[in-house]
Amino acid sequence: MLPQHAMNPSEEGSYMTKEKFNSLLLEVFFFKKLPCEEVEENCDCCVCIESWRQTQTSPNTISIPHGKSLSSMLDEQDIMPFYLKGNNACLVVRKASSDITDYKFIATAFQIHPTNQELMSNQGYPIITAPEMSVGVYDDCLLKSEDFIDQLQTLCMHLEESIPTSSKHHRKQAEVRDVASPKLVFEWLLPTLSDNVGHVPLTTIQKKVRNSVQWKDCLKPYRRSGLWMCIKTCLHLNLVWLFGIEKGTLLYKIFMLQLMSYLCLKSKGKLSHDLVMQMLSKMSVRMAKLETMIENYSTRTADKDMIVDIQACESLTNLVLQKSLEVVEKLRLGVDHWWSKTMETFSKENSFAMNFDRVDVKKDIRLSLPKSSEHLNGFKQLQHNTIGKLYEHKPPKDTGSSERDDFEYLCAIEDFIRKDMVNTIVQQDYSIHYSSELFDKLKQYHPKAMKFYKNDPVGKSRLFLAVFNIVRGLHMIAVKNMPLLAKYKSGVDVSTIQSLLLCSQADLQYAYELEHYFNEHDQSASNNSDFLYDTFSPQSFCVRYAEGNESMKKTLQQILDRMEQKKEQKLREVREMKEKYENLQREIRNSKCEYNVDKFGYSRHSRWCHKCNLVNECSNMNIFIYEKDLPEEPYLRNAIVFELNLPHSMVTKGCISHFMLNAKTS
């Protein structure tokens, strides 16, 4: 039952004083525990416990103090909630307003937990509406009778009619993993109280139910405390019924934020860091929502009296937000310090990088944050078990002397690639031609390894690991020489690693390091890989690199200058040829064909006719077409210049990429 004095805005100019707000905080709140674990030391106020025990002494029993009745304990604007655990419902009885003469009380009810089917059929968390059904109680004698209390106590227990069933082997069995159905409350109890007269319209709210039922571990589905859900929902409902949907919801959000801040301060140094981080996360979300709500609430048009009320709500909201922000900043410092110390300790104890993405914690945490210390210890032990013994070479059985020599040769290259190559690259102790040396080793190693490991899946898996490691080394060199390459994905498909047959624990760790390197790089990169494609765009790597490289800019300018010279030369040639053509045409017009007289006295055209020679010369005049060395688009020019001045590391990287494609298709 909510205290009316804490909700009465009696002080002028203030919606609720700080003392009364804290009083409401203490009198209503129950610490979030399961119903069977809600004991006195987990509560913030003994007064609230005693008030609750007057009507509900345990999750399965209900009793009314001697000399009192349910109707006598209710005043106007008060509510009396009953958590009917056995039927998965909450019954709320409230006194009707004095201006309504048809009925004296209103009985409402809502379902606490959705069924497993509703949970798993929703995309995200389901939303329940409260109350789902409201009826008017015309005869308060029903509420005063002992039979009504006995019926409520019966509904607190698990009844056979409300237990869900499932069909297994053509037999109906009780589904213990599911929640009870509240049909007895909605189909029998409420109609009985109202004598089947009708529904009473009331303002409803919507609550998100953060439960989870997974088939992987469905014997222990996670559900929040039903008693806590009842208290929280009833508080929200009463505020909405008293002050309206907007103001009531705003006050509820203020109350919950103030409550969480109060708990974090009160239990400072007593709660685990995991729970503190969870509380800080929820407080941050609630602060953002509350700030948005008060902004939307204050922008509504209202009359003069409403404006005063809005200003009071803004003042209270800003006060709570300020205090909550101080709490978050204060506790965040302690949590960050603890986390940095914990990670520093575990980093010293481990020679490998800690990666928490691979650890499945769903079985252990039940939708709450993991226990960080235990989680780190378990992950450290898992990594140590994975590392195992050092890498050892063991030739296949029935290996001859010549094959043994080939095996030792392959092992020597694999050792160099696995151990020496990465260390050399990390220490930057390599020459400018180191990439070419790695490519030459790969060309020597690959055909022999493919032949020797033809029928050996384990050896062929080591071959793939060696190739992936060379690609990693060349990628590290390229990124070192060209920092822009770090913004582009590697283009390496590491899904092949998942299908390799690796029997050694050292090989497993080796494969994990390779996969982790490429995945980590691709996650941080913002652009897709375009090294093996012929299509270009302004965002291509070659274009952007050429735009920022001084040497390539100089080369581009030289090409453009040469293009300009060739253009001027071609124009000059055209002018000269045009002038020559016009001179020839002028001479042709001024001349006549030449004729000779043969021995028979006939006139014949001379084969050495000057005019005809001029005509032939004009007809055979031509100029070769002028072709530009570069296209008009600037990004295509930069792509061509990049290919002309391709960095050595990119040449080797491209050669290995094409080599891998050819090897894969062959």
XYZ file of C-alpha atoms in Angstrom:
666
model
C 0.000 0.000 0.000
C 1.549 3.274 -1.099
C 1.730 6.084 1.511
C -0.578 8.905 0.487
C 1.281 11.625 2.406
C 4.374 11.140 0.277
C 2.424 11.723 -2.924
C 0.492 14.833 -1.812
C 1.971 18.056 -3.272
C 1.172 20.224 -0.278
C 4.149 22.612 -0.416
C 3.716 25.620 -2.659
C 6.252 25.999 -5.460
C 7.668 22.494 -4.992
C 6.160 19.344 -6.408
C 7.665 17.129 -3.707
C 10.162 18.042 -1.008
C 13.427 16.173 -0.696
C 12.496 14.775 2.732
C 9.188 13.358 1.518
C 10.794 12.008 -1.646
C 13.368 10.118 0.409
C 10.574 8.932 2.706
C 8.743 7.482 -0.281
C 11.993 5.922 -1.417
C 12.468 4.154 1.904
C 8.885 3.089 2.494
C 8.207 1.473 -0.870
C 11.430 -0.053 -2.057
C 12.281 -3.766 -1.826
C 15.759 -4.897 -2.779
C 15.610 -6.971 -5.965
C 15.796 -10.577 -4.837
C 13.790 -13.687 -5.572
C 10.678 -13.938 -3.338
C 12.129 -16.706 -1.194
C 15.278 -14.664 -0.568
C 13.644 -11.345 0.349
C 14.592 -11.113 3.998
C 14.771 -8.190 6.364
C 18.455 -7.437 6.018
C 18.027 -7.032 2.247
C 15.377 -4.310 2.658
C 15.878 -0.608 3.191
C 13.055 0.061 5.614
C 11.511 -2.122 8.299
C 8.318 -0.045 8.121
C 7.713 -1.204 4.585
C 8.212 -4.833 5.579
C 5.795 -4.597 8.479
C 3.174 -2.912 6.293
C 3.498 -5.622 3.710
C 3.382 -8.437 6.268
C 0.030 -7.181 7.526
C -1.510 -8.460 4.326
C 0.994 -11.052 3.106
C 3.141 -12.843 5.659
C 4.792 -15.152 3.105
C 4.655 -15.759 -0.642
C 1.961 -18.407 -0.160
C -0.207 -17.066 2.712
C -2.393 -13.993 3.160
C -3.804 -12.768 6.471
C -5.652 -9.666 7.683
C -4.844 -8.243 11.184
C -7.383 -9.001 13.864
C -10.187 -6.440 14.047
C -9.544 -5.098 10.556
C -10.926 -5.808 7.114
C -9.618 -5.215 3.643
C -12.060 -2.366 2.978
C -11.249 -0.620 6.265
C -7.536 -0.550 5.438
C -8.118 1.323 2.171
C -8.491 5.080 1.922
C -9.220 7.038 -1.227
C -6.312 6.992 -3.723
C -4.696 4.079 -1.860
C -4.108 0.679 -3.441
C -3.834 -2.805 -1.935
C -1.823 -5.197 -4.168
C -1.745 -8.994 -3.748
C 0.943 -11.079 -5.407
C -0.800 -14.321 -6.410
C 2.342 -16.310 -7.066
C 0.654 -19.629 -7.841
C -1.380 -18.068 -10.655
C 1.289 -15.706 -12.029
C -0.835 -12.600 -11.449
C -1.187 -9.514 -9.302
C -4.553 -8.393 -7.915
C -4.871 -4.693 -7.056
C -7.810 -3.373 -5.026
C -8.379 0.362 -4.773
C -11.162 2.555 -3.425
C -13.265 4.221 -6.075
C -13.674 7.995 -6.254
C -16.414 9.518 -4.134
C -18.300 10.919 -7.136
C -18.932 7.418 -8.470
C -21.959 5.917 -6.768
C -22.388 2.679 -8.697
C -19.512 0.797 -7.081
C -17.317 1.364 -4.037
C -14.102 -0.406 -5.025
C -12.198 -1.246 -8.197
C -10.413 -4.578 -8.634
C -7.767 -4.849 -11.338
C -5.317 -7.582 -12.294
C -2.420 -8.162 -14.644
C -0.177 -11.054 -15.593
C 3.353 -10.998 -14.147
C 5.450 -13.212 -16.443
C 4.783 -14.017 -20.124
C 4.811 -17.658 -21.131
C 7.867 -19.312 -22.660
C 6.214 -19.309 -26.083
C 5.592 -15.560 -25.911
C 9.196 -14.933 -24.861
C 10.764 -16.934 -27.661
C 8.367 -15.708 -30.358
C 9.240 -12.040 -29.706
C 12.072 -10.165 -31.361
C 13.554 -8.835 -28.135
C 11.784 -8.490 -24.819
C 7.962 -8.749 -24.721
C 5.808 -5.928 -23.378
C 2.893 -6.492 -21.005
C -0.044 -4.149 -20.413
C -1.121 -3.430 -16.845
C -3.832 -3.699 -15.766
C -5.268 -6.140 -18.262
C -8.728 -6.258 -16.682
C -10.545 -3.910 -14.289
C -13.970 -4.432 -12.702
C -16.117 -2.545 -10.218
C -16.888 -4.141 -6.826
C -20.446 -3.234 -5.828
C -20.667 -5.251 -2.596
C -17.806 -4.583 -0.186
C -19.015 -7.489 1.938
C -17.136 -9.745 -0.433
C -13.885 -8.020 0.456
C -14.637 -8.273 4.185
C -15.410 -11.990 4.150
C -12.984 -14.650 5.302
C -13.868 -16.680 2.219
C -12.320 -14.009 -0.006
C -9.078 -14.125 1.976
C -9.088 -17.924 1.818
C -9.572 -17.819 -1.941
C -6.676 -15.374 -2.328
C -4.489 -17.631 -0.218
C -5.477 -20.571 -2.415
C -4.535 -18.626 -5.548
C -1.092 -18.016 -4.069
C -0.441 -21.746 -4.287
C 0.217 -23.753 -7.440
C -3.085 -25.167 -8.637
C -3.469 -28.015 -11.064
C -5.837 -25.985 -13.256
C -3.282 -23.213 -13.828
C -0.190 -25.344 -14.444
C 0.674 -25.493 -18.187
C 0.895 -28.888 -19.852
C 2.756 -30.298 -22.828
C 2.217 -33.421 -24.882
C 5.033 -35.979 -24.606
C 4.707 -39.496 -25.986
C 0.968 -38.879 -26.491
C 0.543 -38.062 -22.823
C -0.203 -34.765 -21.117
C 2.509 -33.775 -18.641
C 2.960 -30.736 -16.436
C 5.433 -28.262 -17.963
C 7.507 -27.276 -14.947
C 9.726 -24.947 -16.996
C 6.826 -22.678 -17.932
C 4.852 -20.190 -15.828
C 1.326 -20.668 -14.554
C -1.700 -19.367 -16.404
C -3.681 -16.569 -14.674
C -6.992 -17.728 -16.162
C -8.528 -18.380 -12.719
C -7.953 -14.734 -11.805
C -9.352 -13.277 -15.027
C -12.114 -15.797 -15.746
C -13.335 -16.523 -12.226
C -12.121 -14.161 -9.474
C -12.714 -10.768 -11.133
C -16.117 -11.689 -12.624
C -17.167 -12.981 -9.194
C -16.218 -9.700 -7.493
C -18.104 -7.607 -10.048
C -21.062 -9.989 -10.235
C -20.509 -10.073 -14.016
C -21.617 -6.439 -14.383
C -18.893 -5.120 -16.660
C -15.470 -3.658 -17.272
C -14.254 -0.396 -15.685
C -12.020 1.742 -17.962
C -8.712 2.680 -16.316
C -5.470 4.174 -17.565
C -2.992 1.424 -18.458
C 0.792 1.297 -18.682
C 3.193 -0.905 -20.600
C 6.132 -2.660 -18.952
C 8.993 -4.449 -20.660
C 9.672 -7.929 -19.241
C 13.378 -8.766 -19.335
C 13.079 -12.530 -18.988
C 14.870 -15.164 -21.003
C 14.179 -18.816 -21.779
C 16.733 -20.665 -23.896
C 16.383 -24.191 -25.212
C 20.068 -24.745 -24.532
C 19.470 -24.462 -20.799
C 15.701 -24.351 -20.519
C 15.584 -26.307 -17.264
C 16.630 -23.112 -15.501
C 14.918 -20.226 -17.299
C 15.745 -16.761 -16.036
C 12.843 -14.709 -14.719
C 12.885 -11.637 -12.563
C 11.325 -11.714 -9.128
C 7.549 -11.705 -9.441
C 7.190 -9.861 -6.136
C 9.552 -7.140 -7.322
C 7.641 -6.832 -10.598
C 4.395 -6.434 -8.635
C 5.769 -3.669 -6.416
C 7.344 -1.786 -9.290
C 4.296 -2.040 -11.546
C 1.896 -1.065 -8.747
C 4.008 1.988 -7.924
C 3.959 3.050 -11.569
C 0.215 2.442 -11.817
C -0.629 4.437 -8.691
C 1.442 7.420 -9.852
C -0.259 7.333 -13.249
C -3.734 7.101 -11.699
C -2.989 10.012 -9.366
C -1.224 12.436 -11.726
C -1.949 11.288 -15.285
C 0.012 9.187 -17.732
C 2.709 11.749 -18.604
C 3.382 13.210 -15.183
C 2.989 9.873 -13.419
C 5.489 8.174 -15.726
C 7.890 11.089 -15.287
C 7.662 10.832 -11.492
C 8.170 7.075 -11.691
C 11.358 7.509 -13.730
C 12.592 10.156 -11.269
C 11.856 7.842 -8.360
C 13.694 4.844 -9.867
C 16.752 6.934 -10.748
C 16.875 8.475 -7.270
C 16.446 5.016 -5.813
C 19.352 3.510 -7.735
C 21.591 6.462 -6.833
C 20.668 6.045 -3.174
C 21.481 2.320 -3.242
C 24.824 2.800 -4.961
C 25.880 5.371 -2.372
C 24.565 3.371 0.574
C 26.268 0.135 -0.448
C 29.536 1.702 -1.598
C 32.342 -0.760 -0.937
C 29.913 -3.599 -0.111
C 28.611 -4.620 -3.529
C 30.706 -6.544 -6.032
C 32.238 -4.560 -8.863
C 30.155 -6.524 -11.375
C 26.916 -5.412 -9.732
C 28.212 -1.844 -9.481
C 28.974 -1.805 -13.211
C 25.504 -3.153 -13.938
C 23.918 -0.449 -11.779
C 26.015 2.268 -13.438
C 24.967 1.051 -16.869
C 21.282 1.098 -15.937
C 21.622 4.515 -14.318
C 23.189 5.931 -17.468
C 20.327 4.619 -19.596
C 17.707 5.943 -17.165
C 19.380 9.371 -17.059
C 19.276 9.632 -20.855
C 15.606 8.601 -20.957
C 14.667 10.972 -18.143
C 16.384 13.898 -19.829
C 14.478 13.212 -23.053
C 11.181 12.864 -21.194
C 11.477 16.183 -19.336
C 12.401 17.958 -22.588
C 9.308 16.580 -24.332
C 7.148 17.273 -21.268
C 8.257 20.901 -20.932
C 7.672 21.729 -24.610
C 3.939 20.969 -24.429
C 1.577 23.938 -24.451
C -0.278 24.365 -21.168
C -2.192 26.894 -19.141
C -0.714 29.083 -16.413
C -1.228 26.557 -13.611
C 0.287 23.810 -15.730
C 3.373 25.924 -16.449
C 4.065 26.238 -12.712
C 3.753 22.474 -12.362
C 6.113 21.901 -15.303
C 8.707 24.219 -13.780
C 8.503 22.301 -10.492
C 8.977 18.986 -12.330
C 11.955 20.406 -14.234
C 13.543 21.579 -10.995
C 13.092 18.164 -9.378
C 14.363 16.349 -12.477
C 17.479 18.512 -12.763
C 18.229 17.948 -9.076
C 17.956 14.168 -9.432
C 19.996 14.159 -12.658
C 22.745 16.210 -11.042
C 22.931 13.952 -7.983
C 22.853 10.808 -10.113
C 25.611 12.102 -12.375
C 27.774 12.773 -9.329
C 27.161 9.211 -8.140
C 28.045 7.764 -11.550
C 31.281 9.749 -11.789
C 32.277 8.864 -8.227
C 31.688 5.132 -8.570
C 33.062 4.971 -12.102
C 36.474 6.086 -10.883
C 36.607 3.222 -8.406
C 35.422 0.653 -10.932
C 37.877 1.829 -13.607
C 40.728 1.667 -11.122
C 39.763 -1.867 -10.088
C 39.424 -3.010 -13.692
C 42.794 -1.575 -14.761
C 44.485 -3.254 -11.796
C 42.804 -6.571 -12.590
C 43.799 -6.474 -16.251
C 47.344 -5.453 -15.357
C 47.638 -8.409 -13.001
C 46.375 -10.908 -15.543
C 48.506 -9.430 -18.327
C 51.617 -10.022 -16.236
C 50.621 -13.627 -15.605
C 49.945 -14.348 -19.281
C 52.306 -14.077 -22.217
C 49.442 -13.984 -24.736
C 46.812 -11.386 -25.492
C 43.536 -11.626 -23.596
C 40.551 -11.913 -25.924
C 37.129 -12.155 -24.275
C 35.074 -12.415 -27.470
C 35.536 -16.185 -27.637
C 34.369 -16.969 -24.122
C 30.781 -18.170 -23.755
C 29.418 -16.900 -20.457
C 25.703 -17.501 -20.965
C 25.691 -20.668 -18.880
C 27.293 -18.972 -15.918
C 25.713 -15.558 -15.690
C 21.990 -16.180 -16.279
C 21.590 -12.827 -18.048
C 23.530 -10.897 -15.420
C 27.095 -9.628 -15.688
C 29.769 -12.314 -15.190
C 31.903 -12.464 -12.113
C 34.956 -10.855 -13.609
C 37.624 -12.422 -11.391
C 36.315 -15.970 -11.821
C 35.793 -15.333 -15.505
C 39.376 -14.164 -15.999
C 40.747 -17.142 -14.068
C 38.714 -19.557 -16.150
C 39.786 -17.958 -19.386
C 43.444 -17.966 -18.309
C 43.251 -21.680 -17.532
C 41.596 -22.301 -20.890
C 44.407 -20.495 -22.683
C 47.100 -22.396 -20.790
C 45.464 -25.700 -21.678
C 45.346 -24.634 -25.317
C 49.034 -23.711 -25.555
C 50.290 -27.133 -24.449
C 53.690 -28.430 -25.472
C 56.177 -26.816 -27.820
C 55.932 -27.455 -31.534
C 57.558 -30.761 -32.476
C 58.331 -32.214 -35.918
C 57.337 -35.808 -36.470
C 57.697 -37.243 -39.984
C 54.948 -39.551 -41.250
C 55.360 -43.277 -40.835
C 57.098 -45.344 -43.542
C 59.143 -42.345 -44.722
C 62.218 -43.107 -46.838
C 65.564 -41.318 -46.713
C 64.834 -39.014 -49.661
C 61.372 -38.220 -48.343
C 62.875 -37.585 -44.915
C 65.214 -35.014 -46.475
C 62.224 -33.301 -48.091
C 60.388 -33.377 -44.784
C 63.320 -31.792 -42.953
C 63.566 -29.149 -45.676
C 59.871 -28.316 -45.315
C 60.151 -28.252 -41.522
C 63.078 -25.845 -41.717
C 61.028 -23.408 -43.805
C 58.001 -23.841 -41.536
C 60.165 -23.126 -38.485
C 61.543 -20.012 -40.126
C 58.049 -18.789 -41.043
C 56.602 -19.595 -37.632
C 59.373 -18.399 -35.308
C 61.926 -16.150 -37.021
C 59.886 -14.226 -39.594
C 57.443 -12.450 -37.266
C 60.174 -11.611 -34.745
C 62.270 -10.089 -37.527
C 59.336 -7.983 -38.718
C 58.365 -6.843 -35.227
C 61.959 -5.844 -34.446
C 62.236 -4.157 -37.899
C 65.497 -5.979 -38.510
C 65.017 -6.576 -42.240
C 66.191 -5.122 -45.541
C 64.142 -3.451 -48.226
C 64.098 -6.697 -50.226
C 62.828 -8.821 -47.335
C 59.366 -9.084 -48.926
C 60.872 -10.538 -52.101
C 62.851 -13.032 -50.049
C 59.666 -14.215 -48.359
C 57.937 -14.592 -51.717
C 60.874 -16.596 -53.080
C 60.700 -18.908 -50.055
C 56.988 -19.385 -50.636
C 57.538 -20.274 -54.315
C 60.145 -22.843 -53.271
C 58.125 -24.209 -50.371
C 54.648 -24.467 -51.903
C 55.183 -27.010 -54.751
C 57.260 -29.355 -52.568
C 54.777 -29.106 -49.713
C 51.823 -29.775 -52.026
C 53.587 -32.863 -53.369
C 54.798 -34.170 -50.000
C 51.543 -33.441 -48.127
C 49.330 -34.700 -50.949
C 47.783 -37.469 -48.817
C 48.535 -35.925 -45.411
C 45.701 -33.648 -44.172
C 47.661 -32.661 -41.058
C 50.682 -31.619 -43.099
C 48.510 -29.793 -45.612
C 46.957 -27.900 -42.703
C 50.446 -26.789 -41.645
C 51.006 -25.694 -45.246
C 47.967 -23.410 -45.072
C 49.129 -22.003 -41.744
C 52.556 -21.223 -43.222
C 50.989 -19.440 -46.205
C 48.664 -17.453 -43.931
C 51.620 -16.475 -41.752
C 53.621 -15.217 -44.751
C 50.616 -13.154 -45.794
C 50.428 -11.799 -42.254
C 54.129 -10.869 -42.319
C 53.858 -9.103 -45.671
C 50.744 -7.311 -44.474
C 52.597 -6.107 -41.367
C 55.440 -4.777 -43.551
C 53.005 -3.072 -45.921
C 51.104 -1.425 -43.064
C 54.398 -0.247 -41.572
C 55.483 1.322 -44.865
C 52.029 2.629 -45.790
C 49.949 3.581 -42.711
C 46.941 4.275 -44.941
C 46.681 0.515 -45.518
C 45.514 0.091 -41.908
C 42.162 1.656 -42.887
C 41.503 -1.084 -45.473
C 40.547 -4.666 -44.749
C 43.108 -7.346 -45.431
C 40.975 -9.273 -47.906
C 42.047 -12.567 -46.312
C 39.297 -15.139 -45.783
C 40.213 -16.777 -42.473
C 37.208 -19.114 -42.553
C 39.540 -21.716 -44.092
C 41.334 -21.974 -40.748
C 38.172 -23.400 -39.168
C 38.315 -26.445 -41.480
C 41.990 -27.305 -40.891
C 42.964 -30.539 -39.139
C 45.274 -29.479 -36.295
C 46.317 -32.146 -33.795
C 48.989 -30.223 -31.891
C 48.019 -27.739 -29.202
C 50.778 -25.471 -30.472
C 49.177 -25.559 -33.948
C 45.845 -24.600 -32.406
C 47.431 -21.601 -30.702
C 49.248 -20.763 -33.953
C 45.969 -20.821 -35.902
C 44.220 -18.762 -33.252
C 46.905 -16.032 -33.427
C 46.595 -15.829 -37.225
C 42.801 -15.679 -37.141
C 42.861 -13.121 -34.336
C 45.302 -10.876 -36.251
C 43.223 -10.686 -39.435
C 39.885 -10.431 -37.598
C 41.164 -7.657 -35.349
C 42.536 -5.731 -38.334
C 39.333 -6.124 -40.380
C 37.148 -5.012 -37.461
C 39.139 -1.802 -37.048
C 39.278 -1.102 -40.813
C 36.534 1.045 -42.328
C 37.032 0.325 -46.070
C 36.753 -2.929 -47.989
C 39.745 -4.519 -49.655
C 40.075 -3.667 -53.372
C 43.588 -4.877 -54.189
C 42.536 -7.670 -56.566
C 39.946 -5.727 -58.581
C 40.292 -3.697 -61.774
C 37.537 -1.237 -60.891
C 38.498 1.961 -59.117
C 36.734 4.715 -57.227
C 37.841 7.886 -55.421
C 37.953 5.827 -52.192
C 40.230 3.099 -53.552
C 43.483 2.564 -51.721
C 45.684 3.197 -54.759
C 43.900 6.485 -55.479
C 44.092 7.806 -51.925
C 47.711 6.705 -51.533
C 48.764 8.422 -54.763
C 47.000 11.608 -53.674
C 49.102 11.815 -50.522
C 52.464 10.530 -51.781
C 54.921 13.245 -52.852
C 56.870 10.985 -55.203
C 53.720 9.954 -57.042
C 52.542 13.556 -57.189
C 55.844 14.453 -58.828
C 55.484 11.592 -61.317
C 51.940 12.669 -62.151
C 53.073 16.242 -62.760
C 55.869 15.042 -65.046
C 53.393 13.006 -67.085
C 51.018 15.960 -67.309
C 53.862 18.246 -68.453
C 54.880 15.725 -71.096
C 51.263 15.466 -72.223
C 51.131 19.238 -72.600
C 54.335 19.217 -74.668
C 53.002 16.472 -76.933
C 49.756 18.371 -77.317
C 51.570 21.562 -78.379
C 53.752 19.572 -80.752
C 50.715 17.936 -82.330
C 48.951 21.292 -82.713
C 52.042 22.746 -84.363
C 52.168 19.774 -86.714
C 48.508 20.275 -87.611
C 49.081 23.945 -88.377
C 52.069 23.162 -90.607
C 50.217 20.449 -92.479
C 47.203 22.682 -92.938
C 49.365 25.472 -94.325
C 51.088 23.047 -96.684
C 47.717 21.668 -97.821
C 46.387 25.133 -98.583
C 49.525 25.995 -100.582
C 49.178 22.830 -102.636
C 45.517 23.513 -103.326
C 46.360 27.018 -104.465
C 49.054 25.713 -106.796
C 46.668 23.080 -108.170
C 44.101 25.690 -109.014
C 46.686 27.789 -110.862
C 48.156 24.938 -112.901
C 46.923 22.763 -115.785
C 47.395 19.180 -116.707
C 50.271 18.401 -119.087
C 49.712 16.523 -122.445
C 52.155 15.002 -124.952
C 51.714 14.077 -128.703
C 52.669 10.531 -129.592
C 54.183 9.292 -132.833
C 50.763 8.827 -134.338
C 49.855 12.467 -133.719
C 47.450 11.815 -130.856
C 47.423 13.960 -127.668
C 48.017 11.912 -124.490
C 48.110 12.877 -120.773
C 51.599 12.963 -119.389
C 52.413 10.481 -116.661
C 54.643 13.125 -115.117
C 51.871 15.710 -114.960
C 52.777 18.242 -112.302
C 49.167 19.021 -111.371
C 48.238 15.392 -110.911
C 51.278 14.835 -108.734
C 50.158 17.723 -106.559
C 46.649 16.208 -106.277
C 48.102 12.852 -105.229
C 50.298 14.509 -102.662
C 47.260 16.306 -101.153
C 45.292 13.067 -101.028
C 48.045 11.231 -99.192
C 48.576 13.860 -96.529
C 47.694 12.584 -92.969
C 48.369 13.269 -89.303
C 48.439 10.565 -86.636
C 45.712 10.812 -83.953
C 46.770 12.398 -80.704
C 46.210 10.033 -77.735
C 46.423 11.256 -74.159
C 48.643 9.307 -71.795
C 46.170 9.676 -68.890
C 42.350 9.780 -68.685
C 40.431 12.891 -67.722
C 39.149 11.610 -64.323
C 41.583 12.589 -61.552
C 41.091 9.371 -59.559
C 41.888 7.223 -62.632
C 45.066 9.254 -63.177
C 46.127 8.564 -59.594
C 45.392 4.850 -60.021
C 47.641 4.679 -63.109
C 50.436 6.587 -61.381
C 50.170 4.181 -58.424
C 50.659 1.230 -60.793
C 53.664 2.939 -62.394
C 55.328 3.643 -59.035
C 53.955 0.624 -57.150
C 55.668 0.257 -53.737
C 57.816 -2.822 -53.365
C 55.805 -4.232 -50.468
C 52.576 -3.919 -52.472
C 54.174 -5.648 -55.468
C 55.065 -8.637 -53.320
C 51.692 -8.641 -51.567
C 49.881 -8.642 -54.904
C 52.102 -11.418 -56.261
C 51.374 -13.599 -53.239
C 47.638 -12.905 -53.488
C 47.587 -14.001 -57.133
C 49.826 -16.930 -56.242
C 47.342 -18.086 -53.600
C 44.425 -17.735 -56.031
C 46.230 -19.758 -58.705
C 47.262 -22.382 -56.153
C 43.689 -22.655 -54.871
C 42.195 -23.098 -58.347
C 44.891 -25.511 -59.555
